[in-house]
Amino acid sequence: MAGGKNTMNSMVKQTQRRTLFFFLLDMACLYGFIAAIQSLIDRLSQGLAFSPSCFWVLLGLLAGMVVCGFCSQYGFHMLPVLGKKEALERYERRLMAEDHSFFETHSTAFCLSLFQNEISLLAQQKVTFPVVFLYQSFSLIAGAAFLFFNEWRLALFLFGLIGACFFLTHVLSKKIAGHTRLVLDEKNKLFQILHENIEAHRVIRFLNKEAFFSARFCHTLEYGLVPIEKIQALLNAQYVTIYSILSRALPLLGAGIGLVFVALGWMGIGKIVSTYALMSLIQEPIMQLAEIRTQKHTMAALQATIDTVFVSKPRKSDQSYDFNDPIQKLDVQIEQFAYPGSPAILSGLSFSIEAGRHTKLAGPSGAGKSTLIALIMGVLQGKDARVCFNGVDGSSLSPAWRSRHVLLVDQKPKWFAVSMLDNITLGDSFSKAQIDEVIHACVLEDVLKEHSNAIHELSQGQAQRVSIARMLLRQPDVLILDEPISALDERTVALFLPRLKAYAQQHSITLLISSHNEAVDALCAQTIALKKA
Ligand SMILES: Nc1ncnc2c1ncn2[C@@H]1O[C@H](COP(=O)(O)OP(=O)(O)OP(=O)(O)O)[C@@H](O)[C@H]1O
């Protein structure tokens, strides 16, 4: 993490130096530009003829300003993107390292901050922009009319020039608008990942699937949001460059061109001053118009995003059946499943588990038991792998439904830095009788007496039973246990398995147990034996 921070700091310093360098060069060009206009005025007041080379010098210096302006803007616009990436990665690392309460206290605020820029822009557009736009439109019309009636040839020439600038900013603002939509889409994806996991954060922890969350989060950040934001920053740099050139150089250029007209005998020198003043008025509404186009697109996209993210709609699939209906039948049909780039792990597998028929999942190490469990839990999906609950395809079921009906205790126990009881309840309210019952079922009475506040002192087997107690207490319809007794001695196994069976029967929980231990057979009505491919 410290390494990342240092890289960021050195990047900031490097950008500051580069921006400063190009900014100074830009200033030098502007100074040269003013000096060139001054010398043009001197030349004309001395009665010397207008030389076309003066015009080329002016244009050359203008080009210099464009290039330097862009180079100083480029790094400036890129920094927030890189800084945000760094911050998001740091956030993700912290999220994964801390206990479950982190989700509750930090995530929603953090998620909102992802959209903060767009939200403040939206407010700005709704409140301030219409007033500014009205004022500037009025100035533009008045200025244009004044210039046109006083000197139509100069007016036409300047409006041609302004038209070209407008066309350029229009093209850019359209591009920026398109990319804003893409940025929002990517932000939305990232938000959805965070949001769905905030809602179901316990499920993530229950399933011990932090790596799965982390992989999705980082992938969206690395390959989705950041590249698009980089393009957006580049477009913004171009846009702001044109803006700053217009605001600094256009009035001066207007004055310079006015002088050319004087040299040609087409207008009086007095009009130049008013032309200069008008030009500084005219460039503002042009930028405003172009920017408003961008904001309009942003606003529409943001509204749609806010609707999808913040306005929670019931999922279609949850409407098509009763959310509380218990699972009567679990059907698994796997024609073939392979990890990307690997040979098939599971193939030709078809079985059903009916409510109350505890099932053992057997097979040698590497046969695919954990893979099958991940498919049932919906953590993995394959086009030739179908898992149905009461005939409904598992892929269409919401995380909320899953957390109510199907739970998993992973092979590796997961505990949080809170008391043992809190590790079981995770802050939810259960009656004392319910807790005592589950403590008894998991043979945890003595453990609770000895280590109630010292969860880190638990052995692997004790921690595993705490994880099982946590899930049993929620009384899912189906509870999957991955190697639940691998770390238990024979005496504890002999106590634990009958109690587990009684608890499951009492609360209508169907168990699916992956195990190499034959002791589990006594508990189960059927065995699914996997063979190594
Ligand atoms: N993410 C992955 N990408 C590629 N291959 C994987 C991935 N996860 C597991 N495998 C491979 O799939 C095969 C089945 O692994 P799995 O963990 O499902 O077996 P298992 O039966 O649960 O083994 P064990 O009893 O040792 O836990 C193994 O060969 C494993 O290397």
Coordinates of C-alpha atoms and ligand atoms in Angstrom, one line a residue:
M1 CA 0.0 0.0 0.0
A2 CA 2.8 2.4 0.9
G3 CA 4.5 1.6 -2.4
G4 CA 1.3 2.6 -4.2
K5 CA 1.1 5.9 -2.2
N6 CA 4.7 6.7 -3.1
T7 CA 4.1 6.0 -6.8
M8 CA 1.0 8.3 -6.6
N9 CA 3.0 11.0 -4.9
S10 CA 5.8 10.9 -7.4
M11 CA 3.2 11.0 -10.2
V12 CA 1.6 14.1 -8.7
K13 CA 5.0 15.8 -8.5
Q14 CA 5.9 14.9 -12.0
T15 CA 2.5 16.2 -13.3
Q16 CA 2.9 19.4 -11.3
R17 CA 6.3 20.0 -12.8
R18 CA 5.1 19.2 -16.4
T19 CA 2.0 21.4 -16.0
L20 CA 4.0 24.3 -14.6
F21 CA 6.5 24.0 -17.5
F22 CA 3.9 24.1 -20.2
F23 CA 1.9 26.7 -18.4
L24 CA 5.0 29.0 -18.4
L25 CA 5.6 28.2 -22.1
D26 CA 1.9 29.0 -22.7
M27 CA 2.3 32.3 -20.9
A28 CA 5.4 33.1 -23.0
C29 CA 3.3 32.4 -26.2
L30 CA 0.5 34.7 -24.9
Y31 CA 3.1 37.4 -24.1
G32 CA 4.5 37.0 -27.7
F33 CA 1.0 37.2 -29.1
I34 CA 0.3 40.5 -27.3
A35 CA 3.7 41.8 -28.3
A36 CA 3.0 40.9 -32.0
I37 CA -0.3 42.8 -31.9
Q38 CA 1.5 45.7 -30.3
S39 CA 4.1 45.8 -33.1
L40 CA 1.3 45.5 -35.7
I41 CA -0.4 48.6 -34.1
D42 CA 3.0 50.4 -34.1
R43 CA 3.6 49.5 -37.7
L44 CA 0.2 50.7 -38.9
S45 CA 0.4 53.9 -36.9
Q46 CA 3.8 54.7 -38.6
G47 CA 2.0 54.4 -41.9
L48 CA 3.8 51.2 -42.9
A49 CA 2.0 48.7 -45.0
F50 CA 0.4 45.5 -43.5
S51 CA 2.7 42.6 -43.9
P52 CA 1.2 39.0 -44.2
S53 CA 4.1 37.7 -42.2
C54 CA 2.6 39.5 -39.1
F55 CA -0.5 37.4 -39.6
W56 CA 1.5 34.1 -39.8
V57 CA 3.4 35.1 -36.6
L58 CA 0.1 35.6 -34.9
L59 CA -1.3 32.3 -36.0
G60 CA 2.0 30.5 -35.1
L61 CA 1.9 31.9 -31.6
L62 CA -1.8 30.9 -31.4
A63 CA -0.8 27.3 -32.4
G64 CA 1.9 27.4 -29.7
M65 CA -0.7 28.4 -27.1
V66 CA -3.0 25.5 -28.2
V67 CA -0.2 22.9 -27.9
C68 CA 1.1 24.2 -24.6
G69 CA -2.4 24.7 -23.2
F70 CA -3.2 21.1 -24.1
C71 CA 0.0 19.7 -22.6
S72 CA -0.6 21.5 -19.3
Q73 CA -4.2 20.4 -19.2
Y74 CA -3.5 16.7 -20.0
G75 CA -1.7 15.8 -16.8
F76 CA -4.1 17.9 -14.8
H77 CA -7.1 16.1 -16.0
M78 CA -5.5 12.6 -15.8
L79 CA -4.6 12.9 -12.1
P80 CA -8.1 12.6 -10.6
V81 CA -8.6 9.4 -12.6
L82 CA -5.4 7.8 -11.3
G83 CA -6.0 9.2 -7.8
K84 CA -9.5 7.7 -7.8
K85 CA -8.3 4.4 -9.0
E86 CA -5.7 4.3 -6.2
A87 CA -8.4 5.2 -3.6
L88 CA -10.8 2.6 -4.9
E89 CA -8.2 -0.1 -4.7
R90 CA -7.2 1.0 -1.2
Y91 CA -10.9 0.9 -0.2
E92 CA -11.3 -2.6 -1.6
R93 CA -8.3 -3.8 0.3
R94 CA -9.5 -2.4 3.5
L95 CA -13.0 -3.7 2.9
M96 CA -11.6 -7.2 2.5
A97 CA -9.4 -7.0 5.6
E98 CA -12.0 -5.7 8.1
D99 CA -14.9 -7.4 9.8
H100 CA -18.4 -7.4 8.6
S101 CA -19.4 -4.1 10.3
F102 CA -17.3 -2.2 7.8
F103 CA -19.9 -2.7 5.1
E104 CA -22.6 -1.2 7.3
T105 CA -20.7 1.9 8.4
H106 CA -18.8 2.9 5.3
S107 CA -20.1 1.5 2.1
T108 CA -23.2 3.4 1.4
A109 CA -21.5 6.8 2.0
F110 CA -18.6 5.6 -0.2
C111 CA -20.9 4.5 -3.0
L112 CA -22.6 7.8 -3.0
S113 CA -19.3 9.6 -3.3
L114 CA -18.7 7.7 -6.5
F115 CA -21.5 9.8 -8.1
Q116 CA -20.7 13.0 -6.2
N117 CA -19.3 14.9 -9.2
E118 CA -22.2 14.1 -11.4
I119 CA -24.8 14.9 -8.7
S120 CA -23.3 18.3 -8.0
L121 CA -23.1 19.0 -11.7
L122 CA -26.8 18.1 -12.0
A123 CA -27.7 20.5 -9.3
Q124 CA -25.6 23.2 -10.9
Q125 CA -27.2 22.7 -14.2
K126 CA -30.7 22.8 -12.8
V127 CA -30.2 25.9 -10.6
T128 CA -27.4 28.1 -12.1
F129 CA -27.2 27.3 -15.8
P130 CA -30.5 28.6 -17.0
V131 CA -29.9 32.0 -15.5
V132 CA -26.3 32.2 -16.9
F133 CA -27.5 31.0 -20.2
L134 CA -30.3 33.6 -20.4
Y135 CA -27.9 36.4 -19.6
Q136 CA -25.3 35.2 -22.0
S137 CA -27.7 34.6 -24.9
F138 CA -28.9 38.2 -24.5
S139 CA -25.4 39.5 -24.6
L140 CA -24.6 37.4 -27.6
I141 CA -27.6 38.7 -29.6
A142 CA -27.0 42.3 -28.6
G143 CA -23.2 42.1 -29.4
A144 CA -23.8 40.3 -32.7
A145 CA -26.4 42.9 -33.8
F146 CA -24.1 45.8 -32.8
L147 CA -21.1 44.4 -34.6
F148 CA -23.1 43.5 -37.7
F149 CA -24.7 47.0 -38.1
N150 CA -21.3 48.7 -37.5
E151 CA -19.0 46.6 -39.7
W152 CA -20.6 43.7 -41.5
R153 CA -17.4 42.5 -43.2
L154 CA -15.5 42.2 -39.9
A155 CA -18.6 40.7 -38.3
L156 CA -18.8 38.0 -41.0
F157 CA -15.1 37.2 -40.8
L158 CA -15.2 36.9 -37.0
F159 CA -18.4 34.9 -36.9
G160 CA -16.8 32.5 -39.4
L161 CA -13.9 32.1 -37.0
I162 CA -16.2 31.7 -34.0
G163 CA -18.3 29.2 -36.0
A164 CA -15.2 27.0 -36.6
C165 CA -14.5 27.1 -32.8
F166 CA -18.1 26.3 -32.1
F167 CA -18.1 23.4 -34.5
L168 CA -14.9 22.0 -32.8
T169 CA -16.3 22.4 -29.3
H170 CA -19.6 21.0 -30.5
V171 CA -17.9 17.9 -31.8
L172 CA -15.9 17.5 -28.6
S173 CA -18.8 18.1 -26.4
K174 CA -20.8 15.4 -28.2
K175 CA -17.9 13.0 -27.8
I176 CA -17.6 13.9 -24.1
A177 CA -21.3 13.4 -23.7
G178 CA -21.0 9.9 -25.2
H179 CA -18.2 9.1 -22.9
T180 CA -19.9 10.5 -19.9
R181 CA -22.6 7.9 -20.5
L182 CA -20.0 5.2 -20.7
V183 CA -18.3 6.4 -17.5
L184 CA -21.7 6.4 -15.7
D185 CA -22.4 2.9 -17.0
E186 CA -19.1 1.7 -15.6
K187 CA -19.7 3.5 -12.3
N188 CA -23.1 2.0 -12.2
K189 CA -21.6 -1.5 -12.6
L190 CA -19.1 -0.9 -9.8
F191 CA -21.9 0.5 -7.6
Q192 CA -24.1 -2.5 -8.3
I193 CA -21.3 -4.8 -7.2
L194 CA -20.8 -2.8 -4.0
H195 CA -24.5 -2.4 -3.4
E196 CA -25.6 -6.0 -3.9
N197 CA -22.8 -7.0 -1.6
I198 CA -23.8 -4.4 1.0
E199 CA -27.3 -5.9 1.0
A200 CA -26.0 -9.4 1.1
H201 CA -22.8 -8.8 2.9
R202 CA -23.5 -11.5 5.4
V203 CA -23.9 -13.9 2.5
I204 CA -20.4 -13.0 1.2
R205 CA -19.0 -13.6 4.6
F206 CA -21.0 -16.8 5.0
L207 CA -19.9 -18.0 1.7
N208 CA -16.3 -16.9 2.3
K209 CA -16.4 -15.5 -1.1
E210 CA -14.4 -12.3 -0.6
A211 CA -12.1 -13.3 -3.4
F212 CA -15.1 -13.6 -5.8
F213 CA -16.2 -10.1 -4.8
S214 CA -12.7 -8.7 -5.0
A215 CA -12.2 -10.2 -8.5
R216 CA -15.3 -8.6 -9.8
F217 CA -14.6 -5.3 -8.2
C218 CA -11.1 -5.0 -9.4
H219 CA -12.0 -6.2 -12.9
T220 CA -14.6 -3.6 -13.3
L221 CA -12.3 -0.9 -12.0
E222 CA -9.2 -2.0 -14.0
Y223 CA -10.8 -2.8 -17.4
G224 CA -14.0 -0.9 -17.2
L225 CA -14.0 2.4 -15.4
V226 CA -10.4 3.5 -15.5
P227 CA -9.8 3.2 -19.3
I228 CA -13.0 5.1 -20.1
E229 CA -12.3 7.8 -17.5
K230 CA -8.8 8.2 -19.1
I231 CA -10.4 8.9 -22.5
Q232 CA -12.9 11.2 -20.9
A233 CA -10.0 13.1 -19.2
L234 CA -8.2 13.4 -22.5
L235 CA -11.4 14.8 -24.2
N236 CA -11.8 17.2 -21.3
A237 CA -8.2 18.4 -21.7
Q238 CA -8.9 19.2 -25.3
Y239 CA -12.1 21.0 -24.5
V240 CA -10.6 23.1 -21.7
T241 CA -7.7 24.0 -24.0
I242 CA -10.0 25.3 -26.7
Y243 CA -11.9 27.2 -23.9
S244 CA -8.8 28.9 -22.5
I245 CA -7.5 29.8 -25.9
L246 CA -10.8 31.3 -26.8
S247 CA -11.1 33.3 -23.6
R248 CA -7.5 34.6 -23.8
A249 CA -6.7 34.8 -27.4
L250 CA -9.9 35.5 -29.2
P251 CA -10.5 39.1 -28.1
L252 CA -6.8 39.8 -29.0
L253 CA -7.2 38.1 -32.3
G254 CA -10.4 40.2 -32.9
A255 CA -8.4 43.4 -32.2
G256 CA -5.6 42.2 -34.5
I257 CA -7.9 41.4 -37.4
G258 CA -9.7 44.7 -36.8
L259 CA -6.3 46.4 -37.4
V260 CA -5.9 44.5 -40.6
F261 CA -9.2 45.8 -41.7
V262 CA -8.0 49.4 -40.7
A263 CA -4.9 48.9 -42.9
L264 CA -7.1 47.8 -45.8
G265 CA -9.2 51.0 -45.2
W266 CA -12.4 49.1 -44.4
M267 CA -13.1 50.4 -40.9
G268 CA -12.2 53.2 -38.4
I269 CA -9.8 52.5 -35.6
G270 CA -12.3 53.4 -33.0
K271 CA -14.4 50.4 -33.7
I272 CA -11.5 48.1 -32.8
V273 CA -12.0 48.7 -29.1
S274 CA -15.6 47.9 -29.2
T275 CA -14.8 44.8 -31.3
Y276 CA -12.3 43.7 -28.7
A277 CA -14.9 44.1 -25.9
L278 CA -17.6 42.3 -27.9
M279 CA -15.3 39.4 -28.7
S280 CA -14.7 38.7 -25.0
L281 CA -18.4 38.6 -24.6
I282 CA -19.1 36.3 -27.5
Q283 CA -16.8 33.5 -26.6
E284 CA -18.5 32.8 -23.3
P285 CA -21.9 31.9 -24.7
I286 CA -20.3 29.7 -27.3
M287 CA -18.6 27.7 -24.6
Q288 CA -21.8 27.7 -22.5
L289 CA -23.8 26.4 -25.4
A290 CA -21.4 23.6 -26.0
E291 CA -21.2 22.7 -22.4
I292 CA -24.9 22.7 -21.9
R293 CA -25.2 20.1 -24.6
T294 CA -22.7 17.9 -22.6
Q295 CA -24.6 18.5 -19.3
K296 CA -27.9 17.7 -20.9
H297 CA -26.6 14.3 -21.9
T298 CA -25.0 13.8 -18.6
M299 CA -28.1 14.7 -16.8
A300 CA -30.3 12.2 -18.7
A301 CA -27.8 9.4 -18.2
L302 CA -27.4 10.2 -14.5
Q303 CA -31.2 10.3 -14.0
A304 CA -31.4 6.8 -15.5
T305 CA -28.5 5.6 -13.4
I306 CA -30.0 7.0 -10.2
D307 CA -33.3 5.3 -11.0
T308 CA -31.7 1.9 -11.5
V309 CA -29.4 2.2 -8.5
F310 CA -31.3 4.0 -5.9
V311 CA -34.9 3.2 -6.6
S312 CA -35.1 -0.4 -5.6
K313 CA -37.5 -2.4 -7.8
P314 CA -38.6 -5.9 -6.9
R315 CA -36.8 -8.3 -9.1
K316 CA -38.9 -10.0 -11.7
S317 CA -37.9 -13.5 -10.6
D318 CA -38.9 -12.8 -7.0
Q319 CA -42.3 -11.8 -8.2
S320 CA -42.9 -15.0 -10.1
Y321 CA -43.0 -17.2 -7.0
D322 CA -43.6 -16.8 -3.3
F323 CA -40.4 -15.5 -1.7
N324 CA -41.1 -17.5 1.4
D325 CA -41.9 -20.8 -0.2
P326 CA -39.5 -23.4 1.2
I327 CA -37.4 -25.4 -1.2
Q328 CA -39.1 -28.7 -1.9
K329 CA -36.7 -30.0 -4.5
L330 CA -33.3 -29.1 -5.7
D331 CA -32.4 -30.3 -9.2
V332 CA -28.9 -30.3 -10.6
Q333 CA -28.2 -31.1 -14.3
I334 CA -24.6 -30.5 -15.5
E335 CA -23.9 -31.6 -19.0
Q336 CA -20.4 -30.2 -18.7
F337 CA -18.6 -27.6 -16.7
A338 CA -15.0 -26.4 -17.2
Y339 CA -13.1 -23.4 -15.8
P340 CA -12.0 -21.1 -18.6
G341 CA -9.0 -22.6 -20.4
S342 CA -9.1 -25.9 -18.4
P343 CA -10.5 -29.3 -19.3
A344 CA -14.0 -30.3 -18.1
I345 CA -14.2 -30.8 -14.3
L346 CA -17.8 -32.0 -14.1
S347 CA -19.8 -33.8 -16.9
G348 CA -23.0 -35.9 -17.2
L349 CA -24.1 -35.1 -13.7
S350 CA -27.8 -35.2 -12.9
F351 CA -29.4 -35.6 -9.5
S352 CA -32.2 -34.2 -7.3
I353 CA -32.4 -33.6 -3.6
E354 CA -35.9 -33.6 -2.1
A355 CA -36.6 -31.8 1.1
G356 CA -35.5 -33.8 4.1
R357 CA -33.3 -36.2 2.2
H358 CA -29.8 -35.3 3.5
T359 CA -27.2 -36.0 0.9
K360 CA -23.6 -36.8 1.0
L361 CA -21.2 -35.5 -1.7
A362 CA -18.3 -37.9 -2.0
G363 CA -15.3 -38.2 -4.3
P364 CA -11.5 -37.9 -4.3
S365 CA -9.7 -34.7 -3.9
G366 CA -10.0 -32.6 -7.0
A367 CA -13.1 -34.4 -8.3
G368 CA -15.0 -31.2 -8.3
K369 CA -17.0 -31.1 -5.0
S370 CA -16.2 -27.5 -4.2
T371 CA -16.9 -26.6 -7.9
L372 CA -20.3 -28.3 -7.7
I373 CA -21.1 -26.5 -4.5
A374 CA -20.1 -23.1 -6.1
L375 CA -22.5 -23.9 -9.0
I376 CA -25.3 -24.7 -6.6
M377 CA -24.6 -21.5 -4.6
G378 CA -24.7 -19.5 -7.9
V379 CA -21.1 -18.3 -7.3
L380 CA -20.1 -20.0 -10.5
Q381 CA -22.3 -20.3 -13.6
G382 CA -22.0 -22.4 -16.7
K383 CA -24.1 -22.5 -19.8
D384 CA -24.4 -26.3 -19.6
A385 CA -24.9 -26.4 -15.9
R386 CA -28.4 -25.9 -14.6
V387 CA -29.4 -25.7 -10.9
C388 CA -33.1 -25.4 -10.2
F389 CA -34.9 -24.7 -6.9
N390 CA -38.5 -25.8 -7.0
G391 CA -38.2 -25.8 -10.8
V392 CA -37.0 -22.2 -10.9
D393 CA -33.6 -21.6 -12.5
G394 CA -31.1 -20.6 -9.9
S395 CA -29.6 -17.9 -12.1
S396 CA -32.8 -15.9 -11.9
L397 CA -33.0 -16.0 -8.1
S398 CA -32.0 -12.9 -6.2
P399 CA -29.2 -12.8 -3.6
A400 CA -31.9 -12.0 -1.0
W401 CA -33.8 -15.1 -1.8
R402 CA -30.6 -17.2 -1.7
S403 CA -29.6 -15.8 1.7
R404 CA -33.0 -16.8 3.1
H405 CA -33.1 -20.3 1.6
V406 CA -29.7 -21.7 0.8
L407 CA -26.6 -21.3 2.9
L408 CA -23.1 -22.7 2.8
V409 CA -20.4 -23.2 5.4
D410 CA -17.1 -23.3 3.7
Q411 CA -14.4 -25.7 4.5
K412 CA -12.3 -22.9 6.0
P413 CA -14.0 -21.3 9.0
K414 CA -14.6 -17.6 8.9
W415 CA -14.6 -15.6 12.1
F416 CA -14.8 -11.9 12.9
A417 CA -13.1 -9.9 15.6
V418 CA -16.1 -9.9 17.9
S419 CA -17.3 -12.2 20.7
M420 CA -18.1 -15.8 20.1
L421 CA -21.9 -15.1 20.5
D422 CA -21.7 -12.1 18.2
N423 CA -19.9 -14.3 15.7
I424 CA -22.9 -16.6 15.7
T425 CA -25.7 -14.0 15.7
L426 CA -23.8 -11.3 13.7
G427 CA -25.9 -8.7 15.4
D428 CA -29.3 -10.2 14.5
S429 CA -31.7 -10.8 17.2
F430 CA -32.5 -14.4 18.3
S431 CA -34.1 -15.7 21.5
K432 CA -31.9 -17.2 24.2
A433 CA -33.6 -20.6 23.6
Q434 CA -32.8 -20.5 19.9
I435 CA -29.1 -19.7 20.7
D436 CA -28.9 -22.3 23.4
E437 CA -30.3 -24.9 21.0
V438 CA -27.8 -24.2 18.3
I439 CA -24.9 -24.1 20.8
H440 CA -26.0 -27.5 22.0
A441 CA -26.4 -28.8 18.4
C442 CA -22.8 -27.8 17.6
V443 CA -21.3 -29.1 20.8
L444 CA -20.2 -25.6 21.8
E445 CA -21.3 -25.4 25.4
D446 CA -17.8 -25.8 26.9
V447 CA -16.1 -23.8 24.2
L448 CA -18.5 -20.9 24.9
K449 CA -17.6 -21.0 28.7
E450 CA -13.9 -21.0 28.0
H451 CA -13.5 -18.7 25.1
S452 CA -16.5 -16.5 24.9
N453 CA -14.5 -13.4 24.3
A454 CA -11.4 -14.9 22.7
I455 CA -12.5 -16.1 19.3
H456 CA -8.9 -16.1 18.0
E457 CA -8.1 -18.8 20.5
L458 CA -10.4 -21.3 18.9
S459 CA -9.1 -24.4 17.3
Q460 CA -9.9 -25.1 13.6
G461 CA -12.6 -27.6 14.6
Q462 CA -14.2 -25.2 17.2
A463 CA -14.1 -22.3 14.7
Q464 CA -15.7 -24.5 12.1
R465 CA -18.6 -25.4 14.5
V466 CA -19.1 -21.7 15.3
S467 CA -19.4 -21.1 11.5
I468 CA -21.9 -24.0 11.3
A469 CA -23.9 -22.7 14.3
R470 CA -24.1 -19.2 12.6
M471 CA -25.8 -20.8 9.6
L472 CA -28.0 -23.3 11.4
L473 CA -29.4 -20.5 13.5
R474 CA -30.8 -18.9 10.3
Q475 CA -32.6 -22.1 9.5
P476 CA -32.2 -22.2 5.7
D477 CA -34.1 -24.8 3.7
V478 CA -30.8 -26.2 2.4
L479 CA -27.5 -26.0 4.2
I480 CA -24.4 -27.1 2.4
L481 CA -21.5 -28.1 4.6
D482 CA -18.1 -28.4 3.0
E483 CA -16.0 -30.9 5.0
P484 CA -17.7 -30.0 8.4
I485 CA -15.9 -32.7 10.4
S486 CA -12.5 -32.8 8.9
A487 CA -10.9 -31.1 11.9
L488 CA -12.9 -32.9 14.6
D489 CA -11.8 -35.8 16.8
E490 CA -13.8 -39.0 16.9
R491 CA -15.5 -38.2 20.2
T492 CA -16.8 -34.8 19.0
V493 CA -17.9 -36.3 15.7
A494 CA -19.9 -38.9 17.6
L495 CA -21.6 -36.2 19.7
F496 CA -22.0 -33.7 16.8
L497 CA -23.5 -35.7 14.0
P498 CA -26.6 -37.0 15.8
R499 CA -27.3 -33.5 17.3
L500 CA -26.9 -32.0 13.8
K501 CA -29.4 -34.5 12.4
A502 CA -31.9 -33.8 15.2
Y503 CA -31.6 -30.0 14.7
A504 CA -32.0 -30.3 11.0
Q505 CA -35.1 -32.5 11.4
Q506 CA -36.6 -30.1 14.0
H507 CA -36.2 -27.1 11.7
S508 CA -36.8 -28.8 8.3
I509 CA -33.2 -28.1 7.1
T510 CA -32.0 -30.4 4.3
L511 CA -28.2 -31.0 4.5
L512 CA -25.8 -31.5 1.6
I513 CA -22.5 -32.6 3.1
S514 CA -19.3 -32.8 1.3
S515 CA -17.1 -35.2 3.2
H516 CA -14.4 -37.9 2.9
N517 CA -15.5 -39.3 6.3
E518 CA -17.8 -42.4 6.3
A519 CA -19.3 -41.3 9.6
V520 CA -21.5 -38.9 7.6
D521 CA -23.1 -41.9 5.8
A522 CA -25.3 -42.6 8.8
L523 CA -26.9 -39.1 8.5
C524 CA -27.6 -39.2 4.8
A525 CA -30.3 -40.8 2.7
Q526 CA -28.3 -40.7 -0.5
T527 CA -24.7 -40.2 -1.8
I528 CA -23.6 -38.3 -4.9
A529 CA -20.3 -39.8 -5.8
L530 CA -18.1 -37.7 -8.1
K531 CA -15.3 -39.2 -10.1
K532 CA -12.1 -37.4 -11.0
A533 CA -12.2 -36.5 -14.7
Ligands
LIG1 N1 -10.8 -21.2 -10.3 C1 -10.3 -22.3 -10.8 N2 -9.8 -22.3 -12.1 C2 -9.3 -23.4 -12.7 N3 -9.3 -24.6 -12.1 C3 -9.9 -24.7 -10.9 C4 -10.4 -23.6 -10.2 N4 -10.9 -24.0 -9.0 C5 -10.7 -25.3 -8.9 N5 -10.1 -25.8 -10.1 C6 -9.7 -27.1 -10.4 O1 -10.9 -27.9 -10.5 C7 -10.7 -29.2 -10.0 C8 -11.7 -29.5 -8.9 O2 -11.5 -28.7 -7.8 P1 -12.4 -28.7 -6.6 O3 -11.9 -27.7 -5.6 O4 -13.8 -28.5 -7.0 O5 -12.3 -30.2 -6.1 P2 -12.7 -30.9 -4.7 O6 -13.4 -32.2 -5.1 O7 -13.6 -29.9 -3.9 O8 -11.3 -31.1 -4.0 P3 -11.1 -31.2 -2.4 O9 -11.7 -32.5 -1.9 O10 -9.6 -31.3 -2.3 O11 -11.6 -30.0 -1.7 C9 -9.3 -29.2 -9.5 O12 -8.5 -29.9 -10.4 C10 -8.9 -27.8 -9.3 O13 -7.5 -27.6 -9.6

